CSV table of C-alpha atoms and ligand atoms in Angstrom, one decimal:
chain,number,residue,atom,x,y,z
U,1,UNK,CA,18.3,9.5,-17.7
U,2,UNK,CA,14.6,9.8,-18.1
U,3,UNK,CA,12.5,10.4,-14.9
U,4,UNK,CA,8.8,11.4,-14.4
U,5,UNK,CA,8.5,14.2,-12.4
U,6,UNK,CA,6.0,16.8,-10.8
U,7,UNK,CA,6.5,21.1,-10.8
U,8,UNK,CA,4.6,21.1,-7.6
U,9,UNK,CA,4.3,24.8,-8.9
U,10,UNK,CA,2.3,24.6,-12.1
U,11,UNK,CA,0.8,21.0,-10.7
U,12,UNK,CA,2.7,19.3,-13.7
U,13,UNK,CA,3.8,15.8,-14.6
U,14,UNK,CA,6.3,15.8,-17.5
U,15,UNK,CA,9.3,13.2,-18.3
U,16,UNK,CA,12.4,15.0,-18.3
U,17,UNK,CA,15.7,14.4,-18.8
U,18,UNK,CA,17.9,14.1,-15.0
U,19,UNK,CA,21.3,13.5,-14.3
U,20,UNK,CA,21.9,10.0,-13.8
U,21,UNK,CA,22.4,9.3,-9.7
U,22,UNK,CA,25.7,7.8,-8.6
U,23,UNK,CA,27.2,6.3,-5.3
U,24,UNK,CA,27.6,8.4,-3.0
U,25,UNK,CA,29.2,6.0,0.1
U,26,UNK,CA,30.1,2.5,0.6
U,27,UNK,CA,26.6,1.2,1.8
U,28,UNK,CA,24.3,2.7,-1.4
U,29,UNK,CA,23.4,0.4,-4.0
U,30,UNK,CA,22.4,1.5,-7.7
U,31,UNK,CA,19.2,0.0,-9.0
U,32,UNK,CA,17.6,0.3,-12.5
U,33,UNK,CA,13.9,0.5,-12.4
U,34,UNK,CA,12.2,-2.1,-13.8
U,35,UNK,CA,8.6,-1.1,-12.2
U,36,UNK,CA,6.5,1.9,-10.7
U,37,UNK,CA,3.0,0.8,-9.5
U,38,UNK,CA,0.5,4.2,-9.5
U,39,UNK,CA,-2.1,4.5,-6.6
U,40,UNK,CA,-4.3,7.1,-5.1
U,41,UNK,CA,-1.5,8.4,-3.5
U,42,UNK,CA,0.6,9.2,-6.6
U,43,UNK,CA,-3.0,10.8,-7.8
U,44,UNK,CA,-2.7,13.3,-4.7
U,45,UNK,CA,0.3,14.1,-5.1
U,46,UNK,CA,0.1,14.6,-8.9
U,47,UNK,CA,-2.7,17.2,-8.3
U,48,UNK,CA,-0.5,18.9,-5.8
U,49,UNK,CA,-2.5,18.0,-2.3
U,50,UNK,CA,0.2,16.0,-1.1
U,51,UNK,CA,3.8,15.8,-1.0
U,52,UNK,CA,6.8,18.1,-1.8
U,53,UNK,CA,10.3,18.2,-3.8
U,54,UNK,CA,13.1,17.6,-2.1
U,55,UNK,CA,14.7,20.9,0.1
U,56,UNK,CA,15.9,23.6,-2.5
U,57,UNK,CA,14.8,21.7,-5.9
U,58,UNK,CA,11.8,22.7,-7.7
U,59,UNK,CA,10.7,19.4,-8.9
U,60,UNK,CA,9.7,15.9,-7.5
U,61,UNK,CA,10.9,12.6,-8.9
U,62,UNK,CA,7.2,10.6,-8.7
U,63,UNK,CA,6.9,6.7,-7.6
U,64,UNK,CA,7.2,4.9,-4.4
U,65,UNK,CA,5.9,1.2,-5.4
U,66,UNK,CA,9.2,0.4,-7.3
U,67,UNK,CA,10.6,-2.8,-8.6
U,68,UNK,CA,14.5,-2.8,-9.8
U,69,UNK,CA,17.1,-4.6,-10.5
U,70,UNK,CA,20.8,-3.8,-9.1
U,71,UNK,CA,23.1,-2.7,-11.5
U,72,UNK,CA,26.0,-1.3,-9.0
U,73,UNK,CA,26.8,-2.2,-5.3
U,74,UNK,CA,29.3,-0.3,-2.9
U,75,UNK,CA,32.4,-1.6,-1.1
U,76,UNK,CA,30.5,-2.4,2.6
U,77,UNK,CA,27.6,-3.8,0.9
U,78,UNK,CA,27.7,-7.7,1.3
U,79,UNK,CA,24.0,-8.6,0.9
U,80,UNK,CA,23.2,-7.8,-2.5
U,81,UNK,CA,25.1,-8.0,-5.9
U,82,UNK,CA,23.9,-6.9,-9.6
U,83,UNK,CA,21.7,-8.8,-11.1
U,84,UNK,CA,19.7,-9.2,-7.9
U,85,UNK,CA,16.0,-7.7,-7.7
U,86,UNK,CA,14.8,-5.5,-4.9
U,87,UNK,CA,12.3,-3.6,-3.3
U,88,UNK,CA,12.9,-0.5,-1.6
U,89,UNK,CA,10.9,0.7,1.5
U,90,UNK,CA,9.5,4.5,1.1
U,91,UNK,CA,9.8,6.2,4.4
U,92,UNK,CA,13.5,7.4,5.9
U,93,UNK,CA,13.7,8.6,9.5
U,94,UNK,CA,13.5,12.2,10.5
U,95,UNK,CA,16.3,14.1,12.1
U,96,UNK,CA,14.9,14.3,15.5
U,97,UNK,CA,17.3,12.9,18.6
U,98,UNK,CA,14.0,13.0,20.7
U,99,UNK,CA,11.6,10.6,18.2
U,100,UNK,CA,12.4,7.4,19.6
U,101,UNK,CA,10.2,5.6,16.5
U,102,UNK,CA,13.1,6.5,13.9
U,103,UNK,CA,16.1,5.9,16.5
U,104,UNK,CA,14.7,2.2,16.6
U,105,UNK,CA,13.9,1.7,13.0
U,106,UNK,CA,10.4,2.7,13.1
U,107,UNK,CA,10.0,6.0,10.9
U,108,UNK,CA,6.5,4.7,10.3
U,109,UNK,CA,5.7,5.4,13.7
U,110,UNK,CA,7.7,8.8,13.4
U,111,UNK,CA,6.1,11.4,16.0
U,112,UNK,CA,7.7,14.4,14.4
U,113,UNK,CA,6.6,14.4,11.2
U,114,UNK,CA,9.8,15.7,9.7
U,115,UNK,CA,10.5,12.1,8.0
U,116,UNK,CA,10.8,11.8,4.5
U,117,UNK,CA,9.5,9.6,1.8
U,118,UNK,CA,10.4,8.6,-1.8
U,119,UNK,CA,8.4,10.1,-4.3
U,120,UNK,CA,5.9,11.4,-2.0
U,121,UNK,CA,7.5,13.8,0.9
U,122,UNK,CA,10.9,15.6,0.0
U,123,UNK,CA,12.7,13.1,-1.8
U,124,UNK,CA,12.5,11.7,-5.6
U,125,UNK,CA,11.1,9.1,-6.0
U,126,UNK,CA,11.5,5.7,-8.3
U,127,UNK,CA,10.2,6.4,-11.5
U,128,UNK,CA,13.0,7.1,-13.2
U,129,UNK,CA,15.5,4.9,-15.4
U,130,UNK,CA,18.2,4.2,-11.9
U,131,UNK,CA,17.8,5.3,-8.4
U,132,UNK,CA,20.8,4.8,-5.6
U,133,UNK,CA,19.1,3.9,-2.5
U,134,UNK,CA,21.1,2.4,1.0
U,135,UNK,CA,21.2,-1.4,1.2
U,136,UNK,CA,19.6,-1.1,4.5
U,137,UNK,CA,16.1,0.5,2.7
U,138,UNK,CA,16.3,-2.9,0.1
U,139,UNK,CA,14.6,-5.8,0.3
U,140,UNK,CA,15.8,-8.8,-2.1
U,141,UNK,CA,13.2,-10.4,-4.1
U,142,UNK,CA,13.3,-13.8,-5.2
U,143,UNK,CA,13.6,-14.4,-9.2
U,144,UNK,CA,10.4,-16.1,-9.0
U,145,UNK,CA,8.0,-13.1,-8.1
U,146,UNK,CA,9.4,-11.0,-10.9
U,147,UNK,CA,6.2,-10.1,-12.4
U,148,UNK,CA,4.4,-9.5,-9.6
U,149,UNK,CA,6.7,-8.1,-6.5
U,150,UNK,CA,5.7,-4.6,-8.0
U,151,UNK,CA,2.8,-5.3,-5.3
U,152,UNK,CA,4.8,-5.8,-2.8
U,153,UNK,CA,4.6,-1.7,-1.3
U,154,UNK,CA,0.5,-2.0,-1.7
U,155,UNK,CA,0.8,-5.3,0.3
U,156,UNK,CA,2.9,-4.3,3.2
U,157,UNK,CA,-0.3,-2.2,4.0
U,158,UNK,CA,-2.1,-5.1,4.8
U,159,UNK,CA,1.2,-7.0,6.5
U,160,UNK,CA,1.6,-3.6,9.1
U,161,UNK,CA,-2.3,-4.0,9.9
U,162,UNK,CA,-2.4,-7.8,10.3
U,163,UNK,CA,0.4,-7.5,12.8
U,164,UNK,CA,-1.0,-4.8,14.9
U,165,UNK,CA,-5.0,-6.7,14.9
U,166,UNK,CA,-2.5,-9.5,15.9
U,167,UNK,CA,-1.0,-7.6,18.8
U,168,UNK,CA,-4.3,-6.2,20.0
U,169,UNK,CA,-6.4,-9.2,19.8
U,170,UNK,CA,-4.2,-10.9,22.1
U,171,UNK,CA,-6.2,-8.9,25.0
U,172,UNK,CA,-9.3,-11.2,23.8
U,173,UNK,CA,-9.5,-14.9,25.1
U,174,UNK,CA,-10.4,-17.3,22.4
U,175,UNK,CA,-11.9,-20.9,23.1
U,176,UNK,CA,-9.5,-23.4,20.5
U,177,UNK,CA,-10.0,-22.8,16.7
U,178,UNK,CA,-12.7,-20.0,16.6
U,179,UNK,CA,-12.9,-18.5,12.8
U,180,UNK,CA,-13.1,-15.1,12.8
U,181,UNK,CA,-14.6,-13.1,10.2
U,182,UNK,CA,-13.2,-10.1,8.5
U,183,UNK,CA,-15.1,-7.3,5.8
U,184,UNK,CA,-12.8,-5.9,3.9
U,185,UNK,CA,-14.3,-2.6,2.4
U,186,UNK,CA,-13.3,-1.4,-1.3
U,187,UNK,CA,-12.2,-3.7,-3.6
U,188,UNK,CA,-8.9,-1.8,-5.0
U,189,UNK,CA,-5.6,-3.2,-5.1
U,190,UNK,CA,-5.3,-2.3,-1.6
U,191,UNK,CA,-8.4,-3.8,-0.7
U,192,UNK,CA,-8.0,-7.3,-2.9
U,193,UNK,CA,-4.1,-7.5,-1.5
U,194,UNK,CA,-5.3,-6.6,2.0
U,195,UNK,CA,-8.3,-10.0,1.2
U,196,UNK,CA,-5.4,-12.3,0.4
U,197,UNK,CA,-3.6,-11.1,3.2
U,198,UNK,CA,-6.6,-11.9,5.9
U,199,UNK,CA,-7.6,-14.8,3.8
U,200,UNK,CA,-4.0,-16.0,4.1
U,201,UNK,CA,-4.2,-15.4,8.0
U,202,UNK,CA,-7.1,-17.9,8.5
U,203,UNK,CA,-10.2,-15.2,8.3
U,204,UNK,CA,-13.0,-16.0,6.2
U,205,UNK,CA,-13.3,-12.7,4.7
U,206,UNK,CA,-16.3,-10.9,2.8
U,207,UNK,CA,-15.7,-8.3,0.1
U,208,UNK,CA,-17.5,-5.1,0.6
U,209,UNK,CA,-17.4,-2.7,-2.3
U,210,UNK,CA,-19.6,0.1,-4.3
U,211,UNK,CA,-20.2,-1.0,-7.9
U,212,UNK,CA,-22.8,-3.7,-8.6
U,213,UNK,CA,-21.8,-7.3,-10.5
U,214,UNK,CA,-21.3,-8.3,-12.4
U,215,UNK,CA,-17.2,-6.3,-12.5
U,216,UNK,CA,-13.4,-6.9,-13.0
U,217,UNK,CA,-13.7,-6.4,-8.9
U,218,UNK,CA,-16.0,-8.8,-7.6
U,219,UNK,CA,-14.2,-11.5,-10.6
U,220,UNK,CA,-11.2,-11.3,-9.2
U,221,UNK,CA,-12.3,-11.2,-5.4
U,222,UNK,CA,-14.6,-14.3,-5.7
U,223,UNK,CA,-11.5,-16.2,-7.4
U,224,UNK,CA,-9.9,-15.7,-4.2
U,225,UNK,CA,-12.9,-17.5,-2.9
U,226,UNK,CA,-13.6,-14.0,-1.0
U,227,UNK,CA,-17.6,-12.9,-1.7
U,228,UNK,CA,-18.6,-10.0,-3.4
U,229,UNK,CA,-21.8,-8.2,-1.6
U,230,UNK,CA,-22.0,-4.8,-3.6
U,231,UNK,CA,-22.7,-2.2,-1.2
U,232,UNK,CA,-24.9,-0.6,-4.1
U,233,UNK,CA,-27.1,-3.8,-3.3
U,234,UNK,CA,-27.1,-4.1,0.3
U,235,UNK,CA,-27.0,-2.2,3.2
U,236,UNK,CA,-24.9,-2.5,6.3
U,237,UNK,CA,-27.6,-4.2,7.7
U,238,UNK,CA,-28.1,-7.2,5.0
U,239,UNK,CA,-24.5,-7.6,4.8
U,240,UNK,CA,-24.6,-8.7,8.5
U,241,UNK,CA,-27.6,-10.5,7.8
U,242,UNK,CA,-26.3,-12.3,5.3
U,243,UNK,CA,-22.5,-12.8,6.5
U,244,UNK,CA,-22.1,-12.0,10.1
U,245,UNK,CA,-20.4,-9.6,11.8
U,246,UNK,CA,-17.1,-8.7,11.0
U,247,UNK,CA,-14.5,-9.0,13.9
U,248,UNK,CA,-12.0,-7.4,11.7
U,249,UNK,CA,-12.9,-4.6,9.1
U,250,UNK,CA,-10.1,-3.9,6.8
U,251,UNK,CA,-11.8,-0.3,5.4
U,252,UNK,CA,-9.1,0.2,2.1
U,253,UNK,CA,-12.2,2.6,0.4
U,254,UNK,CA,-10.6,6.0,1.7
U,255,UNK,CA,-14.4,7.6,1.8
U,256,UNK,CA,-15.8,8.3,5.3
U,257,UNK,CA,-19.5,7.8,4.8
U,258,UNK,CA,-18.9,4.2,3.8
U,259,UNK,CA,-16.1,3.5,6.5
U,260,UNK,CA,-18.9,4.6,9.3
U,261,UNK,CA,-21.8,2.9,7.7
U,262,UNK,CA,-19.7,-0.1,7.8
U,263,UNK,CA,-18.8,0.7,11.8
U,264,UNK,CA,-22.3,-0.9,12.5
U,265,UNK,CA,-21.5,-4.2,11.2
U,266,UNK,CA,-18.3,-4.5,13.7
U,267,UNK,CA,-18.8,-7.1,15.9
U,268,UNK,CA,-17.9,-7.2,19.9
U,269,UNK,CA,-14.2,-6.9,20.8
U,270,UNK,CA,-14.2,-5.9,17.0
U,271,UNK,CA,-11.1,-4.1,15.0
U,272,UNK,CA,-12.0,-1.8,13.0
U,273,UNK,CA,-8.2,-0.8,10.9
U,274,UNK,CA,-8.7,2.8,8.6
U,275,UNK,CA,-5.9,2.7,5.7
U,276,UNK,CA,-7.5,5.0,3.4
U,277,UNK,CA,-6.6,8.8,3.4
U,278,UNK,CA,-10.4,10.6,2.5
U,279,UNK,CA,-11.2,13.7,1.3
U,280,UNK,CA,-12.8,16.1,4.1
U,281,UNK,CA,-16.4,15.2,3.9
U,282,UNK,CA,-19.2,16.3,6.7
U,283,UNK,CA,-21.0,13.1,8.2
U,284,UNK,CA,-24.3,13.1,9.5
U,285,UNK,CA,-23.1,10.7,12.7
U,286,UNK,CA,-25.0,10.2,16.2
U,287,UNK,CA,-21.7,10.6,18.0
U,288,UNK,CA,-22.6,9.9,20.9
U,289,UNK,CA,-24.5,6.3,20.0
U,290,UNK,CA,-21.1,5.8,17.9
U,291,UNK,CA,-19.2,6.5,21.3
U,292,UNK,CA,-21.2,4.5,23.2
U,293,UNK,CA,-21.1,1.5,21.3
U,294,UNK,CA,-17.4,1.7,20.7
U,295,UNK,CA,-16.8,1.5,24.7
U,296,UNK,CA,-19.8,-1.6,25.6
U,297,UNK,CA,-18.6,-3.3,22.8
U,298,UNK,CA,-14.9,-3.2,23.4
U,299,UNK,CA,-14.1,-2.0,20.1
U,300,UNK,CA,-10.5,-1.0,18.6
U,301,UNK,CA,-10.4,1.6,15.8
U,302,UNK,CA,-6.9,1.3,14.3
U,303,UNK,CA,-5.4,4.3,12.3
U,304,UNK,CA,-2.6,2.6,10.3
U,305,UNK,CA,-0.1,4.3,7.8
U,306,UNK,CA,3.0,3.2,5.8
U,307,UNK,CA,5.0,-0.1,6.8
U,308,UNK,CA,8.6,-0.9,8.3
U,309,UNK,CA,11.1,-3.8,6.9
U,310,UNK,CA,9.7,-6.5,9.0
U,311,UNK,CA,6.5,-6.0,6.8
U,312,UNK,CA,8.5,-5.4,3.5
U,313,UNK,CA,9.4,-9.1,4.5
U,314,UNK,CA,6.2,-10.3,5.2
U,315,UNK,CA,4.5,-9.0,1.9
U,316,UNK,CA,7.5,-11.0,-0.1
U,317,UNK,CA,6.8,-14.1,2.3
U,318,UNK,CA,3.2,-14.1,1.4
U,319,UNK,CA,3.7,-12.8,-2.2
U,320,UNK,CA,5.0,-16.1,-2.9
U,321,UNK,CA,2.3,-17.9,-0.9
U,322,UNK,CA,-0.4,-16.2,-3.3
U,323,UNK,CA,1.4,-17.0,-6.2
U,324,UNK,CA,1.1,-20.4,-5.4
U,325,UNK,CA,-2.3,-20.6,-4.4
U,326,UNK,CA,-4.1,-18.1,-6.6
U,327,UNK,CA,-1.6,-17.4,-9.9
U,328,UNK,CA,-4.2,-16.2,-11.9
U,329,UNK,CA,-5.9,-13.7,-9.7
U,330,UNK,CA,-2.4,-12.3,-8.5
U,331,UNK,CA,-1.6,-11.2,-11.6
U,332,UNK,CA,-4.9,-9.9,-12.5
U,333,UNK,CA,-4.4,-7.4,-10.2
U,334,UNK,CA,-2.1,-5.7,-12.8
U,335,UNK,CA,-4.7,-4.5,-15.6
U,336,UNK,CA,-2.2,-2.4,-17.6
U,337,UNK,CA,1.5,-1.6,-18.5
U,338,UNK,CA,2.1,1.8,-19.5
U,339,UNK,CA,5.5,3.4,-20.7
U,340,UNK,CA,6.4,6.1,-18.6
U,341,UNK,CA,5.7,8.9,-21.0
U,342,UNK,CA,1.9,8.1,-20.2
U,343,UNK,CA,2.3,8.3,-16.6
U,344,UNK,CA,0.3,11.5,-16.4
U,345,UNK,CA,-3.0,10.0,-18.5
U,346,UNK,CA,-3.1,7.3,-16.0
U,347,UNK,CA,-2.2,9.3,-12.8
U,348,UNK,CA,-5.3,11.3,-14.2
U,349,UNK,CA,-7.3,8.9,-15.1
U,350,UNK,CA,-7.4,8.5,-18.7
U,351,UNK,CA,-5.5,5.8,-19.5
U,352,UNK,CA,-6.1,3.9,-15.9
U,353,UNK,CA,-7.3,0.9,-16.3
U,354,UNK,CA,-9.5,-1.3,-14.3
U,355,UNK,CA,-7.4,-2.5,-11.2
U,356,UNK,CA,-3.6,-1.6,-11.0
U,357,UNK,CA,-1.7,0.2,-13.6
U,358,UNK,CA,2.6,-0.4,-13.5
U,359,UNK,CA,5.0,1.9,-15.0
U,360,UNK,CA,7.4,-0.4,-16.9
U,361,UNK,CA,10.9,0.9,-18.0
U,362,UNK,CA,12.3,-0.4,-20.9
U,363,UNK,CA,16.2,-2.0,-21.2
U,364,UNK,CA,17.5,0.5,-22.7
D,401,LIG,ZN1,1.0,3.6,-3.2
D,402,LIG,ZN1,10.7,10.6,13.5
């Protein structure tokens, strides 16, 4: 079967030609990839900062936003039957007895760092023609989000966060209906998923992003009814002028500077939830102002990665909640459909296009 995959050693993305995966036990399902959504992720890992081939194999299968459809289900498997679409989750547990986060069915709390995860950390990944996966990484999709569960990985960023500001603000006594306001910084696919998300959970919610408007960005955010302030524009400063302090900030940018400028606009008792993964970059901080701030104001700065079933279920629940309410902007967020042979053009940039680019893999 065809499969996109990375030589970690030369730093190379080529589709090749893979033996086709079977079943291995009773609980593994077969799936034929329908869609692989690319992200900054897939870019680090393309350029070789990030990830690695499965143990004793000398290349990577790429992908881990995957849409399929099954094809092939094993005897114990009662849930799902072909025909059905899924979603699979990306990270599997690591081995260790003592990391009580993967025992329980939380590898995205793993401690040990020894988990893997599909197309990223020592195991392939989706975008190939099949993958077999275990029922118990699957999520069922419903027919009617087949052209846009492909966002569902991207999503359950914004679902994991949600529920921990959830969890935390519980500390905080609130006086009956009192709108909160949340800044979402960068307006990627992260970013404009994480905005429906908060929008969706009763924030009003402000769009924070670098490039000026008129863009694609600040179109598809204000459809959402979610402002666009261009942080080109305005400072830290105006943007609280203008739209009040944010007692969440959903930072989905991945570049320091801009995450810690934007630390001065959280408000008291304030969340402040990093999702991006930045390059190393030296910042000219006060530390010690930043410190004491974070303590008088009873601030929470929130570290989140990757996302476990119960927000793989979330993202669908709300998938279909945003279909409904904003159909056009939804699938806006999908600018381009490539075949897989361009994969590396738009993983480099090339081909990208102006929001989120899909992998689609012809019937064949
Ligand atoms: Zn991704
Ligand atoms: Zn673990």
């Amino acid at each position: 079967m065809k499969a996109v995959v990375l030589f970690p050693k030369d730093r190379k993305v080529k589709v090749i030609d893979v033996p086709e995966p079977r079943l291995g036990s009773p609980t593994q399902v077969r799936v034929r990839t329908l869609e692989v959504g690319v992200c900054g992720t897939d870019r680090e890992v393309a350029r070789g900062e990030h990830g690695r081939a499965p143990e004793g194999e000398d290349y990577l299968i790429v992908g881990h936003e995957c849409l399929g459809e099954v094809v092939e289900v094993g005897g114990a498997v009662k849930d799902l039957k072909p025909g059905d679409l899924v979603v699979p989750r990306v990270r599997r547990p690591c081995p260790s007895e003592r990391c009580t986060p993967c025992r329980e069915g939380h590898a995205d709390f793993c401690v040990t760092g020894e988990y893997t995860e599909r197309g990223i950390q020592g195991a392939h990944g989706f975008c190939a023609e099949f993958f077999v996966e275990d029922v118990r990484y699957l999520h069922r999709v419903p027919r009617e989000l087949r052209e846009v569960a492909v966002l569902t990985e991207p999503l359950t960023i914004a679902e994991k966060s949600l529920r921990q500001v959830k969890l935390i603000q519980q500390r905080v006594p609130f006086k009956g209906e009192q709108a909160s306001h949340a800044v979402v910084l960068g307006a990627g696919p992260v970013g404009l998923l994480g905005a429906m998300a908060l929008v969706r959970a009763g924030y009003q919610t402000t769009m924070y992003s670098h490039s000026r408007k008129p863009n694609k960005k600040a179109e598809l955010s204000e459809a959402l009814g979610v402002p666009y302030v261009s942080s080109e524009e305005h400072s830290v400063k105006e943007l609280v002028k203008q739209r009040g302090q944010a007692d969440v900030v959903y930072e989905a940018a991945g570049v320091a500077s801009a995450a810690f400028k934007l630390l001065e606009g959280l408000a008291p008792n304030g969340v402040f939830v990093f999702t991006g993964v930045p390059p190393s970059e030296q910042l000219d901080v006060d530390e010690g102002a930043l410190m004491k701030r974070v303590v008088l104001d009873n601030q929470v700065l929130l570290g989140t990665v990757n996302a476990a079933a119960e927000d793989f279920d979330a993202a669908l629940e709300d998938l279909r909640h945003f279909q409904s309410k904003w159909p056009g902007p939804l699938e806006s967020l999908i600018t381009a459909r490539h075949p897989p042979e361009d994969y590396a053009e738009v993983v480099d940039g090339d081909k990208k296009s102006g929001v989120k680019d899909i992998i689609v893999f012809p019937r064949g």
